Amino acid sequence: MFVRVVWRMLGGVRHLIGTAMTTVDIIEDGHAIALTSSGTVMRYHAIWLRDNAWDETTRAPGNGQRLIALRDIPIDTKIRAASVEDGQLCLEFAPENRRIAYDLQWLSDHAYDVVKRGDSSWVSDEISIWNSALSDQIPLADLGQVQTSPEARASWLGGVARYGFGKLTGGPVEEGALFQVADLFGYVRETNYGRHFEVRTEVNPTNLAFTGLGLQAHTDNPYRDPVPTVQILYCLENSAEGGENMVVDGFACALKLRDENPEGFDLLSRYCARFEYAGEGGVCLRSRRPMIELAPDGELTAVRFNNRSAAAITDVPYADMEGYYAAYRQLGEIIDDPAMEVTFKLNPGECFIVNNTRVLHARKGYSGEGSRWLQGCYADMDGLRSTHAALLQELGMAAE
Amino acid sequence: MFVRVVWRMLGGVRHLIGTAMTTVDIIEDGHAIALTSSGTVMRYHAIWLRDNAWDETTRAPGNGQRLIALRDIPIDTKIRAASVEDGQLCLEFAPENRRIAYDLQWLSDHAYDVVKRGDSSWVSDEISIWNSALSDQIPLADLGQVQTSPEARASWLGGVARYGFGKLTGGPVEEGALFQVADLFGYVRETNYGRHFEVRTEVNPTNLAFTGLGLQAHTDNPYRDPVPTVQILYCLENSAEGGENMVVDGFACALKLRDENPEGFDLLSRYCARFEYAGEGGVCLRSRRPMIELAPDGELTAVRFNNRSAAAITDVPYADMEGYYAAYRQLGEIIDDPAMEVTFKLNPGECFIVNNTRVLHARKGYSGEGSRWLQGCYADMDGLRSTHAALLQELGMAAE
């Protein structure tokens, strides 16, 4: 009898396979099997299959955590018998003499016997890159609505996950309202700036953000490691002349640089920059990370760009420094190009949120009569993505 | 007249140079200079020098942030005149017609015209790797003492920064005392587990940590991105049989794997693993990161290892999966080797802290009479390093 299996569909794009037509062959002396379906062959190793069993002696039934470690699986694990029955692959493992069933759809979703992307840099299918043309279709919602409607919340969070940016309107004009935004999806990341910080003109500013100066598009706190991956900026007053906000998709800019100057892109991703902040007592933050960060397989995972806190770059050898600076300048020009930016002026009770590892934000200088007062705080993208994914599951919706 | 310059020494190893003997030459048609001191030549580009000026029109005098962006520096920036006077390099830049002075010591500390390491993997000089031999010399202090003495605090934080692990004794046996530990250096990272969490046996555990099971050495929350980079575990009760804690230096283990099986090390660093946690309602956390993470220039920056939350690995092609699993098993064997671990049993009022991107922690199973109750919370290493660096500056001490 096969152990009862509870399948947990955690991610992966679903590819429908003709399960009725699937056949299985034991290959490589039992160290692997081959599933053939509609002429397509997908191989899976015995050790991978055993490690990914979902029976109740392998995974805790309640929380889904794995109860065993790899050390508990015999090193000479092989498949002794295999069959396809009722949409399930049924396997018998030696030397454990254990029989485990696998959902064919789950196996198809998690197939790894596929040709991988050969690109040296790429972005996930779960995101869309954008430029100023996004202006008319930014992820936009009413705060009260996303608080009360799970569907509205799922839709807006999905937009933020996909575009790295979103706006909310209709919120209360009161101090601390920004925490209601963080509560939609996660937890505030407290820093030396506090649980939140006031963005308005100060007499002795510890940070140039707390002046009326314009700020070039930047990611926040690149001198922190890990950086806060979400920033929320919430408007309480904005009657001053100027002070508009701009957002720019750093991934779009990095890919544009790659297309225009592949060697420059390579330099900015291959060498670490350095960032630092020591603008107040007791604080001496430093980091060493590339401006364009790639996963080992080339996925574009983060952009860091901030003229105010860039420290001396010392990890680029002399022979590459001129090319590095040229690429750094070119990336800045792309970021500054109005064709890449979405501009808006926040009204009191409105806010915006950015994925701070991807989307840069800027503001125009302001002065004159009137006042400008924003409150800001940090949070993290993993909580946002988690809340979004859990909402979709609860609502029985597929990811966009 | 040269602009008054305030030098800020933010990191970098100080190499004493014979400033009296230093001479300067303009090279590459003014695009660079060469400093010669005791027969050693160090070149610096004009654009790098201009970008790293510390005069008050380039850097805000109060907080040290850069007031200009690279776009504000002319693309054809060259050096028109150069001299060495009183330990300073004095330069005149064209076309800005700006004169700026640089401290020769600062230039030496930030030299980049040097041969870089050729290793494919390396660890920073600021850390020391260790094994079970560390047992007699772990960073250990009294909580009250590190709270009241800046010297004791600097010393203990320095130990935690260097070894990725530290222990405190003599703390109060009261709920929430762990926050006093976080307050020593930074801020709690709140998650779905709360600002803190209770580590004791639960009837319907959302996580296997909340049972009496033994736990293999692991890093916490690899399914989070960014992971919490610090974990604090604080003991309130520990009269049960068993329940000892072990810590293991994941960097030492990774380097041991590299020495024993370079190809396996390469596989674990070149391909992303996947992790996930969905053990409670509303939570669906997933990440895609390598088990061994390197900076683009090969610095070992993080280790992720957790059998309970490892998800199906789908980013390794079929041809490499068997080698990947063999390396994964071998890394686990190294981690499980008692020769790598430091073991201790916490008493009430004692706690330990780990750099969760580097040091794995484990516990032995416990049961029988008596009780075991720990409180845990997360925080971040950047705050710890920042507090340590600022303390050293205040105390006029150099880094260890």
PDB file of C-alpha atoms in Angstrom, chain A residues 8-12 27-28 31-33 43-45 47-49 51-52 54 59-60 62-77 106 109-114 116 122 126 187-195 205-209 213 215-217 223-227 229 269-272 276-286 288-290 293 295-299 301 306-322 325 328-329 333 336 380-383 385-387 389-391 393-394, chain B residues 8-12 27-28 31-33 43-45 47-49 51-52 54 59-60 62-77 106 109-114 116 122 126 187-195 205-209 213 215-217 223-227 229 269-272 276-286 288-290 293 295-297 299 301 306-322 325 328-330 333 336 380-383 385-387 389-391 393-394:
ATOM      1  CA  ARG A   8       1.708  21.044  -1.626  1.00  0.00           C
ATOM      2  CA  MET A   9       1.929  23.187  -4.695  1.00  0.00           C
ATOM      3  CA  LEU A  10       4.530  25.746  -3.774  1.00  0.00           C
ATOM      4  CA  GLY A  11       5.353  27.632  -6.899  1.00  0.00           C
ATOM      5  CA  GLY A  12       6.549  26.500 -10.271  1.00  0.00           C
ATOM      6  CA  ILE A  27      17.635   3.865 -16.187  1.00  0.00           C
ATOM      7  CA  GLU A  28      21.269   4.157 -15.094  1.00  0.00           C
ATOM      8  CA  HIS A  31      20.002   5.598 -10.142  1.00  0.00           C
ATOM      9  CA  ALA A  32      17.381   7.413 -12.208  1.00  0.00           C
ATOM     10  CA  ILE A  33      14.075   7.010 -14.015  1.00  0.00           C
ATOM     11  CA  ARG A  43      14.758  12.144 -16.239  1.00  0.00           C
ATOM     12  CA  TYR A  44      14.859  12.299 -12.430  1.00  0.00           C
ATOM     13  CA  HIS A  45      17.543  10.925 -10.146  1.00  0.00           C
ATOM     14  CA  ILE A  47      18.392  10.559  -4.749  1.00  0.00           C
ATOM     15  CA  TRP A  48      16.426  13.659  -5.805  1.00  0.00           C
ATOM     16  CA  LEU A  49      13.148  11.728  -5.780  1.00  0.00           C
ATOM     17  CA  ASP A  51      14.802  13.593  -0.922  1.00  0.00           C
ATOM     18  CA  ASN A  52      11.597  15.113  -2.279  1.00  0.00           C
ATOM     19  CA  TRP A  54       6.144  13.893   0.835  1.00  0.00           C
ATOM     20  CA  ARG A  59       7.700  15.506   5.932  1.00  0.00           C
ATOM     21  CA  ALA A  60       5.874  16.683   9.059  1.00  0.00           C
ATOM     22  CA  GLY A  62       1.217  19.731   9.885  1.00  0.00           C
ATOM     23  CA  ASN A  63       3.851  22.244   8.825  1.00  0.00           C
ATOM     24  CA  GLY A  64       5.390  20.455   5.831  1.00  0.00           C
ATOM     25  CA  GLN A  65       8.956  20.653   7.140  1.00  0.00           C
ATOM     26  CA  ARG A  66      11.357  17.869   6.237  1.00  0.00           C
ATOM     27  CA  LEU A  67      11.851  15.467   9.151  1.00  0.00           C
ATOM     28  CA  ILE A  68      14.989  13.862   7.791  1.00  0.00           C
ATOM     29  CA  ALA A  69      18.350  15.142   6.601  1.00  0.00           C
ATOM     30  CA  LEU A  70      20.277  13.927   3.587  1.00  0.00           C
ATOM     31  CA  ARG A  71      22.422  11.866   5.985  1.00  0.00           C
ATOM     32  CA  ASP A  72      19.314   9.752   6.723  1.00  0.00           C
ATOM     33  CA  ILE A  73      19.009   8.687   3.078  1.00  0.00           C
ATOM     34  CA  PRO A  74      21.345   5.788   2.171  1.00  0.00           C
ATOM     35  CA  ILE A  75      24.117   6.860  -0.180  1.00  0.00           C
ATOM     36  CA  ASP A  76      23.456   3.899  -2.511  1.00  0.00           C
ATOM     37  CA  THR A  77      19.769   4.714  -2.911  1.00  0.00           C
ATOM     38  CA  TRP A 106       4.186  17.984  -9.395  1.00  0.00           C
ATOM     39  CA  ASP A 109       6.245  21.365 -12.499  1.00  0.00           C
ATOM     40  CA  HIS A 110       9.614  20.614 -10.898  1.00  0.00           C
ATOM     41  CA  ALA A 111      11.366  19.038 -13.884  1.00  0.00           C
ATOM     42  CA  TYR A 112      15.078  19.848 -14.045  1.00  0.00           C
ATOM     43  CA  ASP A 113      16.041  17.769 -17.092  1.00  0.00           C
ATOM     44  CA  VAL A 114      15.515  20.802 -19.278  1.00  0.00           C
ATOM     45  CA  LYS A 116      18.587  26.089 -19.045  1.00  0.00           C
ATOM     46  CA  TRP A 122      17.986  37.748 -17.325  1.00  0.00           C
ATOM     47  CA  GLU A 126       7.395  37.012 -12.460  1.00  0.00           C
ATOM     48  CA  TYR A 187       6.839  44.026   9.171  1.00  0.00           C
ATOM     49  CA  VAL A 188       8.706  47.271   9.596  1.00  0.00           C
ATOM     50  CA  ARG A 189      12.501  46.999   9.455  1.00  0.00           C
ATOM     51  CA  GLU A 190      13.748  49.268  12.215  1.00  0.00           C
ATOM     52  CA  THR A 191      17.107  50.963  11.651  1.00  0.00           C
ATOM     53  CA  ASN A 192      19.234  53.731  13.163  1.00  0.00           C
ATOM     54  CA  TYR A 193      16.704  56.114  11.564  1.00  0.00           C
ATOM     55  CA  GLY A 194      14.022  54.625  13.832  1.00  0.00           C
ATOM     56  CA  ARG A 195      10.939  52.535  13.119  1.00  0.00           C
ATOM     57  CA  PRO A 205      20.341  67.271   8.807  1.00  0.00           C
ATOM     58  CA  THR A 206      21.998  63.909   9.469  1.00  0.00           C
ATOM     59  CA  ASN A 207      21.042  62.994   5.910  1.00  0.00           C
ATOM     60  CA  LEU A 208      20.580  65.127   2.792  1.00  0.00           C
ATOM     61  CA  ALA A 209      17.111  63.576   2.460  1.00  0.00           C
ATOM     62  CA  LEU A 213      17.602  69.589  -2.020  1.00  0.00           C
ATOM     63  CA  LEU A 215      17.836  64.044  -4.880  1.00  0.00           C
ATOM     64  CA  GLN A 216      19.024  62.073  -7.888  1.00  0.00           C
ATOM     65  CA  ALA A 217      17.220  58.782  -8.366  1.00  0.00           C
ATOM     66  CA  TYR A 223      25.522  50.959   2.865  1.00  0.00           C
ATOM     67  CA  ARG A 224      23.359  48.486   4.750  1.00  0.00           C
ATOM     68  CA  ASP A 225      23.768  44.740   4.199  1.00  0.00           C
ATOM     69  CA  PRO A 226      21.163  43.431   3.868  1.00  0.00           C
ATOM     70  CA  VAL A 227      19.545  46.583   2.478  1.00  0.00           C
ATOM     71  CA  THR A 229      14.135  45.656   0.412  1.00  0.00           C
ATOM     72  CA  SER A 269      28.282  43.420 -12.073  1.00  0.00           C
ATOM     73  CA  ARG A 270      31.714  41.799 -11.786  1.00  0.00           C
ATOM     74  CA  TYR A 271      33.290  44.225  -9.330  1.00  0.00           C
ATOM     75  CA  CYS A 272      32.033  45.358  -5.942  1.00  0.00           C
ATOM     76  CA  GLU A 276      29.171  54.079   3.615  1.00  0.00           C
ATOM     77  CA  TYR A 277      27.216  56.243   6.020  1.00  0.00           C
ATOM     78  CA  ALA A 278      28.466  57.796   9.214  1.00  0.00           C
ATOM     79  CA  GLY A 279      26.332  60.923   9.399  1.00  0.00           C
ATOM     80  CA  GLU A 280      25.366  60.566  13.053  1.00  0.00           C
ATOM     81  CA  GLY A 281      27.083  59.488  16.269  1.00  0.00           C
ATOM     82  CA  GLY A 282      27.422  55.776  16.950  1.00  0.00           C
ATOM     83  CA  VAL A 283      26.794  54.840  13.332  1.00  0.00           C
ATOM     84  CA  CYS A 284      29.430  53.643  10.898  1.00  0.00           C
ATOM     85  CA  LEU A 285      27.717  51.560   8.220  1.00  0.00           C
ATOM     86  CA  ARG A 286      29.698  50.147   5.304  1.00  0.00           C
ATOM     87  CA  ARG A 288      30.880  46.039  -0.322  1.00  0.00           C
ATOM     88  CA  ARG A 289      28.464  44.934  -3.047  1.00  0.00           C
ATOM     89  CA  PRO A 290      28.197  45.384  -6.817  1.00  0.00           C
ATOM     90  CA  GLU A 293      23.988  42.173  -8.647  1.00  0.00           C
ATOM     91  CA  ALA A 295      22.625  35.421  -9.092  1.00  0.00           C
ATOM     92  CA  PRO A 296      25.325  32.884 -10.026  1.00  0.00           C
ATOM     93  CA  ASP A 297      23.215  31.858 -13.014  1.00  0.00           C
ATOM     94  CA  GLY A 298      22.845  35.435 -14.238  1.00  0.00           C
ATOM     95  CA  GLU A 299      19.450  36.424 -12.827  1.00  0.00           C
ATOM     96  CA  THR A 301      18.666  40.316  -8.469  1.00  0.00           C
ATOM     97  CA  ASN A 306      23.301  56.247  -4.632  1.00  0.00           C
ATOM     98  CA  ASN A 307      25.646  59.141  -5.280  1.00  0.00           C
ATOM     99  CA  ARG A 308      25.374  60.443  -1.704  1.00  0.00           C
ATOM    100  CA  SER A 309      26.679  57.337   0.014  1.00  0.00           C
ATOM    101  CA  ALA A 310      29.008  55.890  -2.626  1.00  0.00           C
ATOM    102  CA  ALA A 311      32.435  55.400  -1.040  1.00  0.00           C
ATOM    103  CA  ALA A 312      35.806  55.154  -2.760  1.00  0.00           C
ATOM    104  CA  ILE A 313      35.765  52.223  -5.182  1.00  0.00           C
ATOM    105  CA  THR A 314      38.856  50.160  -4.465  1.00  0.00           C
ATOM    106  CA  ASP A 315      37.955  46.702  -5.760  1.00  0.00           C
ATOM    107  CA  VAL A 316      38.357  47.547  -9.438  1.00  0.00           C
ATOM    108  CA  PRO A 317      41.889  47.102 -10.765  1.00  0.00           C
ATOM    109  CA  TYR A 318      43.608  50.059 -12.398  1.00  0.00           C
ATOM    110  CA  ALA A 319      43.247  48.621 -15.899  1.00  0.00           C
ATOM    111  CA  ASP A 320      39.443  48.466 -15.548  1.00  0.00           C
ATOM    112  CA  MET A 321      38.761  51.621 -13.539  1.00  0.00           C
ATOM    113  CA  GLU A 322      38.321  53.951 -16.512  1.00  0.00           C
ATOM    114  CA  TYR A 325      33.624  54.846 -14.362  1.00  0.00           C
ATOM    115  CA  TYR A 328      28.819  54.056 -13.985  1.00  0.00           C
ATOM    116  CA  ARG A 329      28.310  57.387 -15.773  1.00  0.00           C
ATOM    117  CA  GLU A 333      22.549  58.885 -17.713  1.00  0.00           C
ATOM    118  CA  ASP A 336      18.321  60.298 -15.413  1.00  0.00           C
ATOM    119  CA  ASP A 380      10.995  43.618   3.277  1.00  0.00           C
ATOM    120  CA  MET A 381       9.924  42.124  -0.040  1.00  0.00           C
ATOM    121  CA  ASP A 382       9.925  38.503   1.126  1.00  0.00           C
ATOM    122  CA  GLY A 383       7.013  39.244   3.440  1.00  0.00           C
ATOM    123  CA  ARG A 385       5.681  38.122  -1.788  1.00  0.00           C
ATOM    124  CA  SER A 386       4.694  35.649   0.931  1.00  0.00           C
ATOM    125  CA  THR A 387       1.490  37.521   1.764  1.00  0.00           C
ATOM    126  CA  ALA A 389       1.234  34.072  -2.564  1.00  0.00           C
ATOM    127  CA  ALA A 390      -0.783  33.055   0.504  1.00  0.00           C
ATOM    128  CA  LEU A 391      -3.646  35.365  -0.526  1.00  0.00           C
ATOM    129  CA  GLN A 393      -3.899  30.353  -2.462  1.00  0.00           C
ATOM    130  CA  GLU A 394      -6.705  31.377  -0.113  1.00  0.00           C
TER     131      GLU A 394
ATOM    132  CA  ARG B   8      37.125  60.820   7.326  1.00  0.00           C
ATOM    133  CA  MET B   9      38.858  57.533   7.869  1.00  0.00           C
ATOM    134  CA  LEU B  10      36.192  54.999   7.065  1.00  0.00           C
ATOM    135  CA  GLY B  11      37.871  51.623   6.949  1.00  0.00           C
ATOM    136  CA  GLY B  12      40.748  50.359   4.933  1.00  0.00           C
ATOM    137  CA  ILE B  27      50.473  60.533 -16.802  1.00  0.00           C
ATOM    138  CA  GLU B  28      48.126  59.462 -19.589  1.00  0.00           C
ATOM    139  CA  HIS B  31      43.813  61.343 -17.131  1.00  0.00           C
ATOM    140  CA  ALA B  32      45.830  59.894 -14.271  1.00  0.00           C
ATOM    141  CA  ILE B  33      48.694  60.549 -11.877  1.00  0.00           C
ATOM    142  CA  ARG B  43      48.415  55.209 -10.160  1.00  0.00           C
ATOM    143  CA  TYR B  44      45.057  56.975  -9.671  1.00  0.00           C
ATOM    144  CA  HIS B  45      42.658  58.163 -12.351  1.00  0.00           C
ATOM    145  CA  ILE B  47      37.896  60.844 -12.547  1.00  0.00           C
ATOM    146  CA  TRP B  48      38.330  58.673  -9.439  1.00  0.00           C
ATOM    147  CA  LEU B  49      40.210  61.428  -7.637  1.00  0.00           C
ATOM    148  CA  ASP B  51      34.779  61.815  -7.454  1.00  0.00           C
ATOM    149  CA  ASN B  52      36.516  61.180  -4.136  1.00  0.00           C
ATOM    150  CA  TRP B  54      36.263  65.766   0.309  1.00  0.00           C
ATOM    151  CA  ARG B  59      30.764  66.507   0.476  1.00  0.00           C
ATOM    152  CA  ALA B  60      28.296  67.884   3.030  1.00  0.00           C
ATOM    153  CA  GLY B  62      28.068  67.733   8.641  1.00  0.00           C
ATOM    154  CA  ASN B  63      27.074  64.251   7.548  1.00  0.00           C
ATOM    155  CA  GLY B  64      29.764  63.524   4.938  1.00  0.00           C
ATOM    156  CA  GLN B  65      27.311  62.668   2.168  1.00  0.00           C
ATOM    157  CA  ARG B  66      28.286  63.448  -1.405  1.00  0.00           C
ATOM    158  CA  LEU B  67      26.544  66.585  -2.663  1.00  0.00           C
ATOM    159  CA  ILE B  68      27.191  65.938  -6.333  1.00  0.00           C
ATOM    160  CA  ALA B  69      26.507  63.070  -8.698  1.00  0.00           C
ATOM    161  CA  LEU B  70      28.844  61.737 -11.349  1.00  0.00           C
ATOM    162  CA  ARG B  71      26.828  63.725 -13.909  1.00  0.00           C
ATOM    163  CA  ASP B  72      28.111  66.914 -12.253  1.00  0.00           C
ATOM    164  CA  ILE B  73      31.733  66.014 -13.003  1.00  0.00           C
ATOM    165  CA  PRO B  74      32.776  66.894 -16.578  1.00  0.00           C
ATOM    166  CA  ILE B  75      33.375  63.814 -18.700  1.00  0.00           C
ATOM    167  CA  ASP B  76      36.719  65.200 -19.947  1.00  0.00           C
ATOM    168  CA  THR B  77      38.075  65.762 -16.442  1.00  0.00           C
ATOM    169  CA  TRP B 106      44.134  58.198   2.700  1.00  0.00           C
ATOM    170  CA  ASP B 109      44.763  53.242   2.259  1.00  0.00           C
ATOM    171  CA  HIS B 110      42.481  53.336  -0.776  1.00  0.00           C
ATOM    172  CA  ALA B 111      44.980  52.362  -3.459  1.00  0.00           C
ATOM    173  CA  TYR B 112      43.488  50.246  -6.231  1.00  0.00           C
ATOM    174  CA  ASP B 113      46.543  49.934  -8.500  1.00  0.00           C
ATOM    175  CA  VAL B 114      47.442  46.680  -6.796  1.00  0.00           C
ATOM    176  CA  LYS B 116      44.126  41.552  -6.680  1.00  0.00           C
ATOM    177  CA  TRP B 122      38.431  33.602  -0.073  1.00  0.00           C
ATOM    178  CA  GLU B 126      38.350  40.671   9.222  1.00  0.00           C
ATOM    179  CA  TYR B 187      17.429  46.457  16.060  1.00  0.00           C
ATOM    180  CA  VAL B 188      15.156  43.436  16.164  1.00  0.00           C
ATOM    181  CA  ARG B 189      14.030  42.138  12.777  1.00  0.00           C
ATOM    182  CA  GLU B 190      10.359  41.299  13.218  1.00  0.00           C
ATOM    183  CA  THR B 191       8.989  38.410  11.136  1.00  0.00           C
ATOM    184  CA  ASN B 192       5.888  36.228  10.943  1.00  0.00           C
ATOM    185  CA  TYR B 193       7.244  34.552  14.080  1.00  0.00           C
ATOM    186  CA  GLY B 194       6.843  37.864  15.906  1.00  0.00           C
ATOM    187  CA  ARG B 195       9.357  40.290  17.388  1.00  0.00           C
ATOM    188  CA  PRO B 205       4.026  23.115  16.293  1.00  0.00           C
ATOM    189  CA  THR B 206       4.160  25.421  13.257  1.00  0.00           C
ATOM    190  CA  ASN B 207       7.873  24.677  13.139  1.00  0.00           C
ATOM    191  CA  LEU B 208       9.892  21.628  14.209  1.00  0.00           C
ATOM    192  CA  ALA B 209      11.999  23.986  16.326  1.00  0.00           C
ATOM    193  CA  LEU B 213      13.343  16.885  18.384  1.00  0.00           C
ATOM    194  CA  LEU B 215      17.818  19.632  15.000  1.00  0.00           C
ATOM    195  CA  GLN B 216      20.719  19.194  12.588  1.00  0.00           C
ATOM    196  CA  ALA B 217      23.036  22.170  12.395  1.00  0.00           C
ATOM    197  CA  TYR B 223      13.476  30.770   2.832  1.00  0.00           C
ATOM    198  CA  ARG B 224      13.599  34.455   3.661  1.00  0.00           C
ATOM    199  CA  ASP B 225      15.357  36.905   1.353  1.00  0.00           C
ATOM    200  CA  PRO B 226      17.070  38.747   2.864  1.00  0.00           C
ATOM    201  CA  VAL B 227      17.618  36.230   5.649  1.00  0.00           C
ATOM    202  CA  THR B 229      21.651  37.965   9.524  1.00  0.00           C
ATOM    203  CA  SER B 269      28.101  27.946  -5.290  1.00  0.00           C
ATOM    204  CA  ARG B 270      27.264  28.032  -9.010  1.00  0.00           C
ATOM    205  CA  TYR B 271      23.672  26.809  -8.797  1.00  0.00           C
ATOM    206  CA  CYS B 272      20.800  28.137  -6.700  1.00  0.00           C
ATOM    207  CA  GLU B 276      10.338  27.319   1.396  1.00  0.00           C
ATOM    208  CA  TYR B 277       8.172  27.618   4.480  1.00  0.00           C
ATOM    209  CA  ALA B 278       4.382  27.573   4.623  1.00  0.00           C
ATOM    210  CA  GLY B 279       3.803  26.045   8.044  1.00  0.00           C
ATOM    211  CA  GLU B 280       1.165  28.545   9.152  1.00  0.00           C
ATOM    212  CA  GLY B 281      -1.767  30.373   7.589  1.00  0.00           C
ATOM    213  CA  GLY B 282      -1.053  33.449   5.482  1.00  0.00           C
ATOM    214  CA  VAL B 283       2.611  32.579   5.075  1.00  0.00           C
ATOM    215  CA  CYS B 284       4.198  31.250   1.911  1.00  0.00           C
ATOM    216  CA  LEU B 285       7.895  32.155   1.972  1.00  0.00           C
ATOM    217  CA  ARG B 286      10.213  31.032  -0.808  1.00  0.00           C
ATOM    218  CA  ARG B 288      16.166  30.892  -4.635  1.00  0.00           C
ATOM    219  CA  ARG B 289      19.763  31.282  -3.488  1.00  0.00           C
ATOM    220  CA  PRO B 290      22.902  29.125  -3.536  1.00  0.00           C
ATOM    221  CA  GLU B 293      27.205  32.288  -1.812  1.00  0.00           C
ATOM    222  CA  ALA B 295      30.647  37.806  -4.125  1.00  0.00           C
ATOM    223  CA  PRO B 296      31.436  38.265  -7.834  1.00  0.00           C
ATOM    224  CA  ASP B 297      35.133  38.352  -6.947  1.00  0.00           C
ATOM    225  CA  GLU B 299      34.586  36.350  -1.404  1.00  0.00           C
ATOM    226  CA  THR B 301      29.653  35.855   1.810  1.00  0.00           C
ATOM    227  CA  ASN B 306      18.637  23.715   6.435  1.00  0.00           C
ATOM    228  CA  ASN B 307      17.252  20.251   5.805  1.00  0.00           C
ATOM    229  CA  ARG B 308      13.802  21.155   7.160  1.00  0.00           C
ATOM    230  CA  SER B 309      13.051  23.928   4.703  1.00  0.00           C
ATOM    231  CA  ALA B 310      15.031  22.815   1.643  1.00  0.00           C
ATOM    232  CA  ALA B 311      12.643  22.698  -1.317  1.00  0.00           C
ATOM    233  CA  ALA B 312      12.993  20.738  -4.539  1.00  0.00           C
ATOM    234  CA  ILE B 313      16.181  21.789  -6.304  1.00  0.00           C
ATOM    235  CA  THR B 314      15.255  22.559  -9.898  1.00  0.00           C
ATOM    236  CA  ASP B 315      18.020  24.920 -11.056  1.00  0.00           C
ATOM    237  CA  VAL B 316      20.687  22.264 -11.437  1.00  0.00           C
ATOM    238  CA  PRO B 317      20.712  20.583 -14.856  1.00  0.00           C
ATOM    239  CA  TYR B 318      20.362  16.807 -15.041  1.00  0.00           C
ATOM    240  CA  ALA B 319      24.012  16.285 -15.915  1.00  0.00           C
ATOM    241  CA  ASP B 320      25.149  18.033 -12.713  1.00  0.00           C
ATOM    242  CA  MET B 321      22.464  16.859 -10.264  1.00  0.00           C
ATOM    243  CA  GLU B 322      24.264  13.725  -9.093  1.00  0.00           C
ATOM    244  CA  TYR B 325      23.769  15.928  -4.353  1.00  0.00           C
ATOM    245  CA  TYR B 328      25.470  18.549  -0.608  1.00  0.00           C
ATOM    246  CA  ARG B 329      25.896  15.262   1.285  1.00  0.00           C
ATOM    247  CA  GLN B 330      29.606  15.870   1.765  1.00  0.00           C
ATOM    248  CA  GLU B 333      29.044  15.314   6.696  1.00  0.00           C
ATOM    249  CA  ASP B 336      28.051  17.007  11.327  1.00  0.00           C
ATOM    250  CA  ASP B 380      21.128  42.185  11.544  1.00  0.00           C
ATOM    251  CA  MET B 381      24.918  42.069  11.271  1.00  0.00           C
ATOM    252  CA  ASP B 382      25.292  45.465   9.588  1.00  0.00           C
ATOM    253  CA  GLY B 383      24.063  47.168  12.750  1.00  0.00           C
ATOM    254  CA  ARG B 385      29.446  45.905  12.633  1.00  0.00           C
ATOM    255  CA  SER B 386      28.419  49.573  12.576  1.00  0.00           C
ATOM    256  CA  THR B 387      28.135  49.773  16.361  1.00  0.00           C
ATOM    257  CA  ALA B 389      33.218  50.350  14.261  1.00  0.00           C
ATOM    258  CA  ALA B 390      31.722  53.458  15.865  1.00  0.00           C
ATOM    259  CA  LEU B 391      32.741  52.246  19.350  1.00  0.00           C
ATOM    260  CA  GLN B 393      36.391  55.235  16.775  1.00  0.00           C
ATOM    261  CA  GLU B 394      34.999  56.703  19.988  1.00  0.00           C
TER     262      GLU B 394
END
